[in-house]
Each structure stands twice: as structure tokens, then as C-alpha cells.
Coordinates of C-alpha atoms and ligand atoms in Angstrom, one line a residue:
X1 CA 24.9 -2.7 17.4
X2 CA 23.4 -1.9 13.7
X3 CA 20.2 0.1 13.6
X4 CA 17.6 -2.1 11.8
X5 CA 16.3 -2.1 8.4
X6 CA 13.0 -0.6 8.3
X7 CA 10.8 -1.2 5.5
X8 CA 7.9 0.4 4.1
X9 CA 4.6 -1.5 2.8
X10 CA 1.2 -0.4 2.1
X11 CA -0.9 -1.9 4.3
X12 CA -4.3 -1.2 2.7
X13 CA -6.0 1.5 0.6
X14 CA -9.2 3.1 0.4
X15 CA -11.8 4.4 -1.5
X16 CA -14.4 7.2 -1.5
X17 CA -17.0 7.1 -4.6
X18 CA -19.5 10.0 -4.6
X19 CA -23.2 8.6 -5.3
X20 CA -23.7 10.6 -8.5
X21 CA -22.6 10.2 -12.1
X22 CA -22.8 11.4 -15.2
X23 CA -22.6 9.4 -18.4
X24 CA -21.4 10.4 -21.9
X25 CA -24.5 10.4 -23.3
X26 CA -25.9 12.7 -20.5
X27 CA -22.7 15.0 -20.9
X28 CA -22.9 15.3 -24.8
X29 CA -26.5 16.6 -24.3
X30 CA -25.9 19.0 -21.8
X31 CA -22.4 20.1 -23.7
X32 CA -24.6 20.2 -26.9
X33 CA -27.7 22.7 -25.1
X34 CA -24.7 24.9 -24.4
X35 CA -23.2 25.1 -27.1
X36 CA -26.7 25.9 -29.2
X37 CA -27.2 28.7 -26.4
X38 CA -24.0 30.1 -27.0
X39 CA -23.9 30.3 -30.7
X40 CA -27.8 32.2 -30.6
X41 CA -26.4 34.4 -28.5
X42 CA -23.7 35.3 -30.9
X43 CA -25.7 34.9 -33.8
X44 CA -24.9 38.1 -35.4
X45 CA -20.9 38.1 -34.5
X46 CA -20.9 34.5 -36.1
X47 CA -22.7 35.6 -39.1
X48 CA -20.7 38.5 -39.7
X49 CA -16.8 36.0 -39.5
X50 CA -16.1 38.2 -36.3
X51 CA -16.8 34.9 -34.0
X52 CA -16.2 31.0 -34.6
X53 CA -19.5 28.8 -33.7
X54 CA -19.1 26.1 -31.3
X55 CA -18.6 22.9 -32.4
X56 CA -20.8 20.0 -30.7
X57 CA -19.4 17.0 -29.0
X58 CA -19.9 13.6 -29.9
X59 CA -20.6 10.2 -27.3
X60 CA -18.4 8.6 -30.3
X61 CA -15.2 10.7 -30.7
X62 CA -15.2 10.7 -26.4
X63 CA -15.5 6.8 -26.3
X64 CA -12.9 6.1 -28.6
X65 CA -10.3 9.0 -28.2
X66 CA -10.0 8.3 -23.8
X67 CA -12.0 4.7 -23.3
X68 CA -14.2 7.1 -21.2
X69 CA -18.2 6.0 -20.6
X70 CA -19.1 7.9 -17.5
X71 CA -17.3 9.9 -14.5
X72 CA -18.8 10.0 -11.1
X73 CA -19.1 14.0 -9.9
X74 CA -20.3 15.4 -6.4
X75 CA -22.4 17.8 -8.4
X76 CA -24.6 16.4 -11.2
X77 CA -27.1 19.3 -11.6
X78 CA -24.5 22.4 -12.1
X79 CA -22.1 20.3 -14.1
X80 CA -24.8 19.5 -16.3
X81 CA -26.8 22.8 -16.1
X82 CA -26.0 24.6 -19.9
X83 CA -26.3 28.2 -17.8
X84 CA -23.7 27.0 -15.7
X85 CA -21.5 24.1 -16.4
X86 CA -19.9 23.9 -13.2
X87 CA -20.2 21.9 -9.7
X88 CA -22.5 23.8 -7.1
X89 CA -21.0 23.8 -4.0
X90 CA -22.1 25.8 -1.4
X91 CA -19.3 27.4 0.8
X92 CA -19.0 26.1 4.4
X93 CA -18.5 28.0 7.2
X94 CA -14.4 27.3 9.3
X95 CA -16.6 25.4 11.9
X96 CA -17.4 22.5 9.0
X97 CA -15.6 20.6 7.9
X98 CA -14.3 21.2 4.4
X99 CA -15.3 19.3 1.0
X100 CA -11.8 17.9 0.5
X101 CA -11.2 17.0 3.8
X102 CA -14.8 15.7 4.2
X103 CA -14.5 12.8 1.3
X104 CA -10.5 12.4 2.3
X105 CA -11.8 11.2 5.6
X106 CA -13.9 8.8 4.1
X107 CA -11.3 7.0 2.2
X108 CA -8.7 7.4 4.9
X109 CA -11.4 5.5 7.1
X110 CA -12.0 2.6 4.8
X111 CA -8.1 2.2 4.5
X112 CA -7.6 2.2 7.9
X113 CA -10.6 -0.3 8.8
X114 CA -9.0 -2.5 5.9
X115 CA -5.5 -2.3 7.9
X116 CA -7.6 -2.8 11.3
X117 CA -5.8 -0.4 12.4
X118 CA -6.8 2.5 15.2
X119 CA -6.4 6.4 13.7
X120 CA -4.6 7.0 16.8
X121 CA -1.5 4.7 15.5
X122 CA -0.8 6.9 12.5
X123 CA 2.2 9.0 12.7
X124 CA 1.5 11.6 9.6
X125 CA -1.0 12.2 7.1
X126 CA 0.1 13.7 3.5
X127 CA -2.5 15.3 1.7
X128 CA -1.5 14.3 -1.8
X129 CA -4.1 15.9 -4.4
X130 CA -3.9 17.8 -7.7
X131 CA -6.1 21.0 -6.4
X132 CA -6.2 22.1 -2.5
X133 CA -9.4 23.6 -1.7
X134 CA -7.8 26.5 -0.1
X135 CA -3.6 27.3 0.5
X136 CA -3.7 27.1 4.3
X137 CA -4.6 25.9 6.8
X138 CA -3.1 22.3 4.8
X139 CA -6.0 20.2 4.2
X140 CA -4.0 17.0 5.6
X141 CA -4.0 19.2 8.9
X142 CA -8.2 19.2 8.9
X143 CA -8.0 15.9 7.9
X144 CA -5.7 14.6 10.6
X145 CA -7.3 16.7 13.3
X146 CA -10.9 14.8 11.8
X147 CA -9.4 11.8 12.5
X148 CA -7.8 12.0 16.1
X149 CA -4.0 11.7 14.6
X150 CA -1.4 12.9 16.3
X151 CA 1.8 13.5 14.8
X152 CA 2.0 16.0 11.6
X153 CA 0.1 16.4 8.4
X154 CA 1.4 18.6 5.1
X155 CA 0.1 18.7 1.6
X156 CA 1.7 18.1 -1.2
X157 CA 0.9 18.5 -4.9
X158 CA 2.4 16.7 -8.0
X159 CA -1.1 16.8 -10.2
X160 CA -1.8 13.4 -11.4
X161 CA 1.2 12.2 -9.7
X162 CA 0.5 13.0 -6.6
X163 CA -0.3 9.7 -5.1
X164 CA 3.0 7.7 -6.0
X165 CA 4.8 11.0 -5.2
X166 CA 3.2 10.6 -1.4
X167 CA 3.9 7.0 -1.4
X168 CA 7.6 7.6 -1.8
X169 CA 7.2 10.4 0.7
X170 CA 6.1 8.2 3.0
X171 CA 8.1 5.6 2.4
X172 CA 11.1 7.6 3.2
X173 CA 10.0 8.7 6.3
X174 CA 9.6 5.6 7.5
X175 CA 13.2 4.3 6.4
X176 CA 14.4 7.5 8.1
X177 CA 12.2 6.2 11.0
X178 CA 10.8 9.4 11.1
X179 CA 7.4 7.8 11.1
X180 CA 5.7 3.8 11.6
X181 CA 2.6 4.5 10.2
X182 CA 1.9 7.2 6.9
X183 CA -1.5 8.0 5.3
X184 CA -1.7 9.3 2.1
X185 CA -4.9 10.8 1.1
X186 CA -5.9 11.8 -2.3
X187 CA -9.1 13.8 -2.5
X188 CA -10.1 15.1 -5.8
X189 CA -12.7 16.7 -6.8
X190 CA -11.5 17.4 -10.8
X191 CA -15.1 19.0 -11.8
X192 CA -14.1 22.2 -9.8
X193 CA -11.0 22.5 -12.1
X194 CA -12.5 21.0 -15.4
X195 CA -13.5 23.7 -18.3
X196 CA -17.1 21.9 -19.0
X197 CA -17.4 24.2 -21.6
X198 CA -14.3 23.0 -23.4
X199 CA -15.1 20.6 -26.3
X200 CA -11.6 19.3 -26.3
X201 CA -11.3 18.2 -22.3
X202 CA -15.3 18.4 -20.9
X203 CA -15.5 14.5 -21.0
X204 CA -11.6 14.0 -19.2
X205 CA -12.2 14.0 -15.4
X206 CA -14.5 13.1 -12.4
X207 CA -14.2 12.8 -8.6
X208 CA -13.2 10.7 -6.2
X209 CA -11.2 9.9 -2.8
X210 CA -8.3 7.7 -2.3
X211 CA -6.3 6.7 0.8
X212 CA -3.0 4.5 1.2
X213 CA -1.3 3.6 4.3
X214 CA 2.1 3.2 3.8
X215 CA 3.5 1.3 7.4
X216 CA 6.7 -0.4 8.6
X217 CA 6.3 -3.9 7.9
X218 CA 7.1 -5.2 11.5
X219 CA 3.5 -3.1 12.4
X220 CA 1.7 -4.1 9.5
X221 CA -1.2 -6.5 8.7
X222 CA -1.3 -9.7 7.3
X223 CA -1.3 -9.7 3.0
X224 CA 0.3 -5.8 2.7
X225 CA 2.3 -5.1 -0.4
X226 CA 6.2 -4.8 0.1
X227 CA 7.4 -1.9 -1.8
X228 CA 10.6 -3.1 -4.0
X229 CA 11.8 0.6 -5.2
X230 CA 10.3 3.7 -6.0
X231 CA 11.7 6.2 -8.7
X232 CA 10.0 9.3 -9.6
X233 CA 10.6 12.0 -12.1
X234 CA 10.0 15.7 -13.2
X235 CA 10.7 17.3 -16.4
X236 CA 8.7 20.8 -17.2
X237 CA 6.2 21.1 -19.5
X238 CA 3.1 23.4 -20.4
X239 CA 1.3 21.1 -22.2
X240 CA -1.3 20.7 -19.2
X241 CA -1.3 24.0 -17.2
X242 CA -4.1 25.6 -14.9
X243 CA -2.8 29.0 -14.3
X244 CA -5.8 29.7 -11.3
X245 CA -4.2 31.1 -8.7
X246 CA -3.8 33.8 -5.8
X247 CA -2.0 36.6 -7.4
X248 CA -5.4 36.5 -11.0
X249 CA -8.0 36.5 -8.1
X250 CA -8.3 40.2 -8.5
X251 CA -8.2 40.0 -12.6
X252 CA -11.4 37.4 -12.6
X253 CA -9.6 34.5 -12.1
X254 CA -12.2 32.3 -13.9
X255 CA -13.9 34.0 -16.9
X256 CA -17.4 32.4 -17.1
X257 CA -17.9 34.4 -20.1
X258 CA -16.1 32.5 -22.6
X259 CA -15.9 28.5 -23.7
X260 CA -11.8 28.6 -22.9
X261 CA -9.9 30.0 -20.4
X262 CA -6.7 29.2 -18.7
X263 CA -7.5 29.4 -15.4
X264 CA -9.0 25.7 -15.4
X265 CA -7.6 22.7 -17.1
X266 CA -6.4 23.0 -20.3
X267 CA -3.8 20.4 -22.5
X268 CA -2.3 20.5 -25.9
X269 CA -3.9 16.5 -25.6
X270 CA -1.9 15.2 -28.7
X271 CA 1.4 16.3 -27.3
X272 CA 0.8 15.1 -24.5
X273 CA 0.2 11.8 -25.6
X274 CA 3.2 11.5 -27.9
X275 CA 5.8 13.5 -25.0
X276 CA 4.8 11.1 -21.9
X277 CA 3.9 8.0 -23.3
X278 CA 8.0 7.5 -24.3
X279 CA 9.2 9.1 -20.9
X280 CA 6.8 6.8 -18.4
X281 CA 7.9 4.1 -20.4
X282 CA 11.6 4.2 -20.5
X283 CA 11.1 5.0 -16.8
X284 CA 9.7 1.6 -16.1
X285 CA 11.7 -0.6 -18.1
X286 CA 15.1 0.8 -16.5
X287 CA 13.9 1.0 -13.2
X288 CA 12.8 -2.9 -13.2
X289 CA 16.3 -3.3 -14.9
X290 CA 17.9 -1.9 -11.6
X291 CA 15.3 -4.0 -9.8
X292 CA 15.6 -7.2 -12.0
X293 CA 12.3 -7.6 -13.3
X294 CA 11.2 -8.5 -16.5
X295 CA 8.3 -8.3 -18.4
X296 CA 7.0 -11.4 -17.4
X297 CA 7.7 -10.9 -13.9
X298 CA 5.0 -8.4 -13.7
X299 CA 1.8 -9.7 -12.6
X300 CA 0.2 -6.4 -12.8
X301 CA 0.1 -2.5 -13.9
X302 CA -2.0 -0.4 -12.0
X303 CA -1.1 2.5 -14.3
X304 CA -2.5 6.2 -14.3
X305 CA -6.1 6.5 -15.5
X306 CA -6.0 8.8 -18.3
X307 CA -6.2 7.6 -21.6
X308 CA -6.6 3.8 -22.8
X309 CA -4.7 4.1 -25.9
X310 CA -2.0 5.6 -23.7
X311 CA -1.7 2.7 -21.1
X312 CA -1.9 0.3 -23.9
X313 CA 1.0 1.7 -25.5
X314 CA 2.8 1.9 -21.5
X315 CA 1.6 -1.4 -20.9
X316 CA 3.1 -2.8 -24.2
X317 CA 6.3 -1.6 -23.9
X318 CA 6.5 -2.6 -20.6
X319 CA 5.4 -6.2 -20.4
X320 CA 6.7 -6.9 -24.0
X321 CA 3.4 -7.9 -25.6
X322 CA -0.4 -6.7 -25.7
X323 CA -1.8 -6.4 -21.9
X324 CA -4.7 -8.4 -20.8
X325 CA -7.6 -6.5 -18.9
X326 CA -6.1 -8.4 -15.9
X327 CA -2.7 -7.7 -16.4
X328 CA -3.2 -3.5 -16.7
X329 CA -7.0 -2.9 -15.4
X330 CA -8.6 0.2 -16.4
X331 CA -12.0 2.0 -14.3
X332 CA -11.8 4.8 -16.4
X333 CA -15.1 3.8 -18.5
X334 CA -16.9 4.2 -15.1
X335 CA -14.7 6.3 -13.1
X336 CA -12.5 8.7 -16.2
X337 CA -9.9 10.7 -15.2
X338 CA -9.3 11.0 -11.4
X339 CA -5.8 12.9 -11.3
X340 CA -4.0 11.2 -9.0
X341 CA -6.4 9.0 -7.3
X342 CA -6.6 7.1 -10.4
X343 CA -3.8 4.0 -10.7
X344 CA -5.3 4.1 -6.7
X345 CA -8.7 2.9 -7.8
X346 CA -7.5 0.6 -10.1
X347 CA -4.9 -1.0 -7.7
X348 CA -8.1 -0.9 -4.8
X349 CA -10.2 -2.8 -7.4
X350 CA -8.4 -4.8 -9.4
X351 CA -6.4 -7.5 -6.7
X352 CA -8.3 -10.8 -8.0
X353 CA -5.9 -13.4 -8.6
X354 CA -2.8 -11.8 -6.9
X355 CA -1.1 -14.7 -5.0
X356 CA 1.6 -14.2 -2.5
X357 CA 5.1 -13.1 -4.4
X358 CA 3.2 -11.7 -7.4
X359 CA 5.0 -8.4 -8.3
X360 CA 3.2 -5.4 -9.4
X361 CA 3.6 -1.9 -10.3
X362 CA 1.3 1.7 -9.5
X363 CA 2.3 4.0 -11.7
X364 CA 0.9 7.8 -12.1
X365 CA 2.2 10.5 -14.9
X366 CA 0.7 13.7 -16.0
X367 CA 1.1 17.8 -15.3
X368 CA 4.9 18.7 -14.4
X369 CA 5.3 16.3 -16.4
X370 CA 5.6 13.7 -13.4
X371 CA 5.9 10.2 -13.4
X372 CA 5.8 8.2 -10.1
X373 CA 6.3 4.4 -9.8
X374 CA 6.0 2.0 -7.2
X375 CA 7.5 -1.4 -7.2
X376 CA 5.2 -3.7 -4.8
X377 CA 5.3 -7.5 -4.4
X378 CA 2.4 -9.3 -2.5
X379 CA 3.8 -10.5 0.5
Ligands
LIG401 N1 -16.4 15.7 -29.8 C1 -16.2 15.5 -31.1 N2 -15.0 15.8 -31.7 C2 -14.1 16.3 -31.0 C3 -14.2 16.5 -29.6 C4 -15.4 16.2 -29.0 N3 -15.6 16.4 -27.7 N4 -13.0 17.1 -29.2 C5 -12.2 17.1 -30.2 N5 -12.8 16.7 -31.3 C6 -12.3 16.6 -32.7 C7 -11.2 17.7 -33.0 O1 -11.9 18.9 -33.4 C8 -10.4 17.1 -34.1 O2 -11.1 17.2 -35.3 P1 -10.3 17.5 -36.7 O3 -9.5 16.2 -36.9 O4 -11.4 17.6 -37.7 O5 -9.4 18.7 -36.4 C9 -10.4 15.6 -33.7 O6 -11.6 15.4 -32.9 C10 -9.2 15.1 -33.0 O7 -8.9 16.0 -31.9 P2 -7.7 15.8 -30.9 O8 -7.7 16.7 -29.8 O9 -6.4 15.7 -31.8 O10 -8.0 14.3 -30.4 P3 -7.1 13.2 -29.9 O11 -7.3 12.0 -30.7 O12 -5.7 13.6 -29.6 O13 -7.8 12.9 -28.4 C11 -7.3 13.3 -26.1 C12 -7.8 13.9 -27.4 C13 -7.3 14.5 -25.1 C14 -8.3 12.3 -25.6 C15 -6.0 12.7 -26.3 O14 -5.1 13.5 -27.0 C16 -5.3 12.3 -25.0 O15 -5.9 11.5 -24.2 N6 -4.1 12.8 -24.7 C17 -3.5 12.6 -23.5 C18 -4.2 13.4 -22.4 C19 -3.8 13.1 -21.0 O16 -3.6 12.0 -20.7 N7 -3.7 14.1 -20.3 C20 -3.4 14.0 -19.0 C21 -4.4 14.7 -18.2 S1 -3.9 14.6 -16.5

């Protein structure tokens, strides 16, 4: 007798939106206080050409260069403090639970409710997230524990891409019946890794928690997603880098004296733009060649959440003509940059009008570079 085929879906997603935000006009302020602090206090280097003044920021240049209006943060007061432009988080003792875990939970608990299905039937939780809050114990491990799984949890980093990485992770595992029932968690918390005293990148990212349970289909709920094909992709790059890590801890990993340092975020943006653009692109159209899509088979792109110009461009190329808002929704003028919660959020928000058989695509890119997509139709 043949084994039989198992198939993965996702059987519901979930979302974890902190209760603060901060809006450009809010951030420009604050950036702008800083910046007039900073060039007093080097008044006399600046006047004698040994030091460059700070430039302000602008709500117009942010608005139009990233589609960007506001981010939500779980720390509006340091973020927006010009002494210390960062989140304030106090640390927790081992006997808490951690920040990371601690809003992971929360979206891993509206995507199961939305499945209706019991914690206790999940296999293996991946822990998919562009900055751990610590290297071990894995944070997937606290956040299975916090949520009475059995099984085993790992975490797993791809920046941006983390997400659609995790999907096809899980996705495997259940093909190699190694697992019925996969969440994919994807806390982050991008204002602990953002440079707020960067003009060039202050405005990019906020924070959030996504979760996607990726199931065999005989187990899973009514209206889940069948995933068609996955394909990912990794080609190395520097153009977005964060070199903080163990091994500069001793050296002052983050230098709080400066406006740049590389031990948070930092992009060559333009290059960026014109490198992955091209490569996510080309991705797409060849894998819905091998899956026999066309353009106008695709209902909907739930693309990465970075730039708006760049997911026009994506979505153009893609679909063969100028994208609707409903054909590739953005939530970055509310929610910016999320790493790799983003094309998440968009695909938890933006399911209006999807009938049964409508195809669809999630799609992340970003540091590696990566690009992850994933094929769904609406069963
Ligand atoms: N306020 C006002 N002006 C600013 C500014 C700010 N905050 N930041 C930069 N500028 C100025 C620059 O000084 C420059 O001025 P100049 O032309 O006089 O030299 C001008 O705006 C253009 O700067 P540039 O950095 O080239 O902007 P851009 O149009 O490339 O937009 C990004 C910047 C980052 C929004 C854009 O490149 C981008 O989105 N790239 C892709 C990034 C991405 O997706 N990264 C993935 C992260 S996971």
C-alpha cells in the first residue's frame, strides 16, 4: 500500500498589535530635538570643519520615499526621548516570561482560536523572527512551554524573510510527516534594532507579532489556504547588515555616542531597492511559470512591507499591469516596516473578497538577501 499524500495549509494566522504608536509627525519632532542637541553640543568641532552638523528629517521626504505614516512601538517614551532614542525595556528576571516570547504568545493565541484549535494539538513551534532576544534558551522553546505544546520548538532567522522561510519549514515537515500541526511565530520588536538616530533609516520599522499555523489538510479547519509551491532563495549581500553580536559585546557593542553605528540596522537603501526589486521579481514570475499561473490568475499579493514604490514595481511585474490597493494591500502607512511579520499583517488583514479557488501569493525579501514565496489558493 502507498503512503498518502500529505498536504500542508495554513489554517489561520494571527496578530499581536502593541497599543502604542508613533506617527511621522511625532518622530520628525523628536528626531529634529536631537539632532539640535547634538549639533550645540558640537558647536565648536562643527564650526571649526572638524565635524559635519546633522541634518533634520522631514514628514515629506519619509511619506513619499517608503509610503510610511506611522509605526506602532512597545516603547513610545524612549524611542521618542531626544537623550535617548531607544525603547525602554526593563530586563526581566528567568522566572518571567520574556518580551519576545510574551507578544509571540499573543499572536500564536489568536491564530490558534481562529483555527479552533487546542495548543495541545500542535506538534512544533518555529520561532521565525529577524532579532532573538537572547541566543539560548530558543525563544520558540519559552514560547511552546507558555503554551502547553508538546513536541519541539527551534528558532530560526532569515531577517525579513523569516516568515515564508518558516512556512516552508513547516510545510516540509509535515510532507515528511514529521509533524500535523506547525506554528510559526514571528515576534518583532524592530525598535530594539533600529538606529533612531539615523536620518536615513529612523522612520523604517515598528513592532509587531505574527503567528501562522501551517497544518495537514485532513486536520484542518474549514476555509484554510492550500499552499501550491513554495520557493525560496539566498544570495549574499551587505547592503543591510547589523553586525551586533556576541563576540563586540566586550568592544561596546552599541555606541550611544554617535548618530551611526553598525551594530543596529543599517542599509545602503538605494541599492537595495534597485538589487531586490529585479531578483523577487524574476523569482515570482518563474515560479508561477512552473506552477501555471499567470498574472491574471492572481487574486492577490501579500508582498513584504517595506517600501511602496518597491511593491509597486514587484506587483507590476508580476501581475502585468498597475496593482489595485485590493490586488497587493499595503499596512505599512499604519504599521511601516515589520521585518518579517509584515506580508503576515497584510495577508491577516486584507482577505475581503477572496472566494473559494482564488489564488494568492505571501511573499517576504530583505537582509541575506532572502526572498521567500508562498503559493496559496483559498480552498
Ligand atoms: N528626511 C529628509 N531627507 C532625507 C532623509 C530624511 N529622513 N533621509 C534621507 N534624506 C535625503 C538624503 O539626504 C538625500 O538627499 P540628497 O539627494 O540631497 O543627497 C535624499 O533624501 C535621497 O536619499 P536616499 O537615501 O537616496 O533616499 P531614497 O529615495 O533611496 O529612499 C529608502 C530611501 C530607504 C526609503 C529607499 O531607498 C528604500 O526604501 N530602499 C529599500 C529599502 C528596503 O526595503 N530595505 C529593506 C529593509 S528590511
Amino acid at each position: 500500500m502507498s503512503a498518502p499524500i500529505l498536504n500542508p495549509v495554513i489554517s489561520a494566522t494571527g496578530l499581536f498589535t502593541p497599543d502604542q504608536s508613533i506617527d511621522n509627525k511625532e518622530l520628525v519632532a523628536s528626531f529634529n530635538a536631537y539632532v539640535a542637541l547634538y549639533n550645540q553640543d558640537h558647536a565648536d568641532q562643527i564650526a571649526s570643519g572638524t565635524m559635519e552638523a546633522l541634518a533634520p528629517s522631514s514628514v515629506e521626504f519619509i511619506e513619499k520615499a517608503s509610503g510610511i505614516h506611522s509605526r506602532f512601538v512597545v516603547d513610545k517614551d524612549g524611542i521618542l526621548d531626544p537623550a535617548h532614542m531607544a525603547p525602554r525595556l526593563a530586563e526581566r528576571s528567568n522566572e518571567e516570561l520574556s518580551v519576545l516570547a510574551e507578544i509571540g504568545v499573543i499572536a500564536a493565541q489568536d491564530a490558534l482560536a481562529r483555527a479552533g484549535r487546542d495548543a495541545a494539538d500542535v506538534d512544533a513551534v518555529l520561532c521565525a523572527a529577524s532579532n532573538m532576544q537572547r541566543p539560548y534558551p530558543a525563544m520558540a522553546i519559552e514560547i511552546q512551554h507558555a503554551l502547553g505544546i508538546e513536541g519541539f520548538a527551534f528558532d530560526m532567522n532569515v531577517a525579513c524573510s523569516s516568515a515564508t522561510f518558516g512556512i516552508q519549514t513547516a510545510a516540509d515537515y509535515i510532507r515528511a510527516s514529521h509533524a500535523k500541526s506547525v506554528l510559526v511565530v514571528n515576534p518583532e520588536i524592530c525598535s530594539g534594532h533600529l538606529n533612531w538616530r539615523d536620518r536615513d533609516s529612523h522612520f523604517i520599522f515598528g513592532d509587531v507579532a505574527t503567528a501562522i499555523l501551517v497544518e495537514e489538510k485532513s486536520i484542518a479547519p474549514a476555509g484554510h489556504w492550500d499552499i501550491l509551491g513554495t520557493k525560496l532563495k539566498t544570495v549574499f549581500s551587505n547592503n543591510i547588515r547589523n553586525n551586533f553580536g556576541f563576540l563586540n559585546r566586550a568592544h561596546g557593542a552599541i555606541d550611544q555616542d554617535g548618530p551611526k553605528t553598525d551594530k543596529l540596522f543599517v542599509q545602503e537603501g538605494r541599492k537595495v531597492f534597485k538589487e531586490v526589486v529585479p531578483m523577487v521579481s524574476a523569482l515570482i514570475v518563474e515560479e508561477m511559470e512552473k506552477l501555471g499561473l499567470q498574472g491574471r490568475d492572481m487574486r492577490r499579493l501579500w508582498l513584504h512591507q517595506a517600501n511602496s514604490n518597491m511593491n509597486r514595481l514587484i506587483a507590476q511585474r508580476v501581475l502585468g499591469h498597475d496593482a489595485t490597493p485590493e490586488e497587493s494591500p499595503t499596512v505599512l502607512e499604519t504599521y511601516a516596516n515589520t521585518s518579517s511579520a509584515g506580508s503576515i499583517i497584510a495577508f491577516h488583514l486584507h482577505q475581503d473578497g477572496i472566494n473559494s479557488g482564488d489564488t494568492g501569493l505571501i511573499c517576504s525579501f530583505g537582509a541575506g538577501y532572502s526572498v521567500g514565496s508562498v503559493f496559496i489558493r483559498k480552498s
